[in-house]
PDB file of C-alpha atoms in Angstrom:
ATOM      1  CA  MET A1040      34.829  29.046 -12.142  1.00  0.00           C
ATOM      2  CA  ILE A1041      36.856  27.749 -15.219  1.00  0.00           C
ATOM      3  CA  ASP A1042      36.667  28.553 -18.238  1.00  0.00           C
ATOM      4  CA  GLU A1043      35.351  27.270 -21.722  1.00  0.00           C
ATOM      5  CA  GLY A1044      38.097  25.726 -23.273  1.00  0.00           C
ATOM      6  CA  GLU A1045      40.266  25.321 -19.696  1.00  0.00           C
ATOM      7  CA  SER A1046      42.242  21.846 -19.078  1.00  0.00           C
ATOM      8  CA  LEU A1047      41.243  20.044 -16.042  1.00  0.00           C
ATOM      9  CA  ALA A1048      44.562  18.165 -15.025  1.00  0.00           C
ATOM     10  CA  PHE A1049      42.758  15.722 -13.249  1.00  0.00           C
ATOM     11  CA  VAL A1050      40.225  14.835 -15.264  1.00  0.00           C
ATOM     12  CA  GLU A1051      43.534  13.725 -18.606  1.00  0.00           C
ATOM     13  CA  GLU A1052      45.256  12.206 -15.507  1.00  0.00           C
ATOM     14  CA  MET A1053      42.619   9.750 -14.643  1.00  0.00           C
ATOM     15  CA  PRO A1054      42.592   6.132 -16.894  1.00  0.00           C
ATOM     16  CA  GLU A1055      40.536   4.759 -18.531  1.00  0.00           C
ATOM     17  CA  LEU A1056      38.320   2.033 -16.574  1.00  0.00           C
ATOM     18  CA  PHE A1057      37.993  -1.300 -17.428  1.00  0.00           C
ATOM     19  CA  GLN A1058      34.135  -1.984 -17.526  1.00  0.00           C
ATOM     20  CA  ASP A1059      33.914  -4.820 -14.659  1.00  0.00           C
ATOM     21  CA  LEU A1060      35.669  -2.708 -11.977  1.00  0.00           C
ATOM     22  CA  LYS A1061      33.916   0.736 -12.409  1.00  0.00           C
ATOM     23  CA  GLU A1062      31.363  -0.675  -9.368  1.00  0.00           C
ATOM     24  CA  VAL A1063      34.344  -1.227  -7.368  1.00  0.00           C
ATOM     25  CA  TYR A1064      35.375   1.906  -8.037  1.00  0.00           C
ATOM     26  CA  HIS A1065      32.002   3.590  -7.447  1.00  0.00           C
ATOM     27  CA  ILE A1066      31.764   1.715  -4.442  1.00  0.00           C
ATOM     28  CA  PHE A1067      35.080   3.150  -3.373  1.00  0.00           C
ATOM     29  CA  LEU A1068      34.207   6.742  -3.670  1.00  0.00           C
ATOM     30  CA  TYR A1069      31.070   6.777  -2.063  1.00  0.00           C
ATOM     31  CA  LEU A1070      32.780   4.893   1.344  1.00  0.00           C
ATOM     32  CA  SER A1071      36.109   8.070   0.463  1.00  0.00           C
ATOM     33  CA  ARG A1072      33.446  10.275   0.762  1.00  0.00           C
ATOM     34  CA  LYS A1073      32.353   8.427   4.527  1.00  0.00           C
ATOM     35  CA  ARG A1074      35.346   8.529   5.987  1.00  0.00           C
ATOM     36  CA  ARG A1075      36.980   8.806   9.217  1.00  0.00           C
ATOM     37  CA  CYS A1076      39.121  12.436   9.548  1.00  0.00           C
ATOM     38  CA  GLY A1077      40.844  12.921  12.595  1.00  0.00           C
ATOM     39  CA  PHE A1078      44.589  14.305  12.430  1.00  0.00           C
ATOM     40  CA  ALA A1079      44.663  12.603   9.468  1.00  0.00           C
ATOM     41  CA  PRO A1080      41.942  10.521   6.992  1.00  0.00           C
ATOM     42  CA  GLU A1081      41.516   6.635   8.425  1.00  0.00           C
ATOM     43  CA  ALA A1082      41.745   3.602   6.296  1.00  0.00           C
ATOM     44  CA  ILE A1083      37.762   2.792   5.357  1.00  0.00           C
ATOM     45  CA  SER A1084      37.224  -0.531   8.245  1.00  0.00           C
ATOM     46  CA  PRO A1085      36.326  -4.020   6.327  1.00  0.00           C
ATOM     47  CA  ALA A1086      33.110  -3.627   7.701  1.00  0.00           C
ATOM     48  CA  ASP A1087      32.131  -0.621   6.271  1.00  0.00           C
ATOM     49  CA  ILE A1088      32.572  -2.363   2.489  1.00  0.00           C
ATOM     50  CA  GLU A1089      30.626  -5.651   4.182  1.00  0.00           C
ATOM     51  CA  SER A1090      28.526  -3.515   5.161  1.00  0.00           C
ATOM     52  CA  THR A1091      27.688  -1.411   1.793  1.00  0.00           C
ATOM     53  CA  LEU A1092      28.520  -4.125  -0.414  1.00  0.00           C
ATOM     54  CA  ASN A1093      25.059  -5.231   1.338  1.00  0.00           C
ATOM     55  CA  LEU A1094      23.457  -1.921   0.515  1.00  0.00           C
ATOM     56  CA  TYR A1095      25.106  -2.572  -3.357  1.00  0.00           C
ATOM     57  CA  ARG A1096      23.387  -6.215  -2.653  1.00  0.00           C
ATOM     58  CA  ILE A1097      26.677  -7.877  -3.770  1.00  0.00           C
ATOM     59  CA  ASP A1098      25.743 -11.660  -2.187  1.00  0.00           C
ATOM     60  CA  ASP A1099      28.383 -13.509  -4.825  1.00  0.00           C
ATOM     61  CA  PRO A1100      31.071 -14.888  -1.651  1.00  0.00           C
ATOM     62  CA  GLU A1101      33.547 -15.001  -4.783  1.00  0.00           C
ATOM     63  CA  LYS A1102      32.725 -11.120  -5.623  1.00  0.00           C
ATOM     64  CA  ARG A1103      32.418  -9.981  -2.193  1.00  0.00           C
ATOM     65  CA  LEU A1104      35.941 -11.407  -1.282  1.00  0.00           C
ATOM     66  CA  ASP A1105      37.257  -9.796  -5.068  1.00  0.00           C
ATOM     67  CA  TYR A1106      35.525  -6.536  -3.847  1.00  0.00           C
ATOM     68  CA  LEU A1107      36.864  -6.185  -0.425  1.00  0.00           C
ATOM     69  CA  GLN A1108      41.017  -6.408  -2.089  1.00  0.00           C
ATOM     70  CA  TYR A1109      40.174  -4.145  -4.551  1.00  0.00           C
ATOM     71  CA  ILE A1110      38.607  -1.385  -2.446  1.00  0.00           C
ATOM     72  CA  ASP A1111      41.258  -2.528  -0.093  1.00  0.00           C
ATOM     73  CA  ALA A1112      43.748  -1.954  -2.447  1.00  0.00           C
ATOM     74  CA  LEU A1113      41.890   1.399  -3.521  1.00  0.00           C
ATOM     75  CA  ASP A1114      42.323   2.734  -0.102  1.00  0.00           C
ATOM     76  CA  SER A1115      46.303   2.304   0.232  1.00  0.00           C
ATOM     77  CA  LYS A1116      46.935   4.075  -2.658  1.00  0.00           C
ATOM     78  CA  TRP A1117      44.594   7.097  -1.852  1.00  0.00           C
ATOM     79  CA  LEU A1118      46.295   7.146   1.680  1.00  0.00           C
ATOM     80  CA  GLU A1119      48.948   7.177   0.429  1.00  0.00           C
ATOM     81  CA  TRP A1120      48.653   9.874  -1.965  1.00  0.00           C
ATOM     82  CA  SER A1121      47.079  12.241   0.803  1.00  0.00           C
ATOM     83  CA  ARG A1122      49.881  11.436   3.389  1.00  0.00           C
ATOM     84  CA  GLU A1123      52.040  13.048   0.059  1.00  0.00           C
ATOM     85  CA  GLU A1124      49.643  16.244  -0.526  1.00  0.00           C
ATOM     86  CA  SER A1125      49.260  16.851   3.155  1.00  0.00           C
ATOM     87  CA  ALA A1126      53.541  16.889   3.658  1.00  0.00           C
ATOM     88  CA  LYS A1127      53.790  18.967  -0.231  1.00  0.00           C
ATOM     89  CA  LYS A1128      51.667  21.341   1.286  1.00  0.00           C
ATOM     90  CA  LYS A1129      53.113  21.907   5.350  1.00  0.00           C
ATOM     91  CA  GLU A1130      56.452  21.853   3.280  1.00  0.00           C
ATOM     92  CA  ASP A1131      55.288  25.169   1.716  1.00  0.00           C
ATOM     93  CA  GLU A1132      54.165  26.186   4.636  1.00  0.00           C
TER      94      GLU A1132
END
């Protein structure tokens, strides 16, 4: 439980998103929660991104390509962070 007045480091470290990228970030979070995990988390597939863009009714081809590239870049960074966190946990054991 978080005590009143206690700071949340992860919230303080979050960057401010540009308004036009909020939808991209929300889609990334949606896909990230549904990612497959075996021994380690897997990358979000282009097919999963495409089907989610369909779900969100994003039809403009140029916008779809932009979203695909943004989500892929976010996913690469997330996977890099995840590997680093996993390595830190192994060091602490």
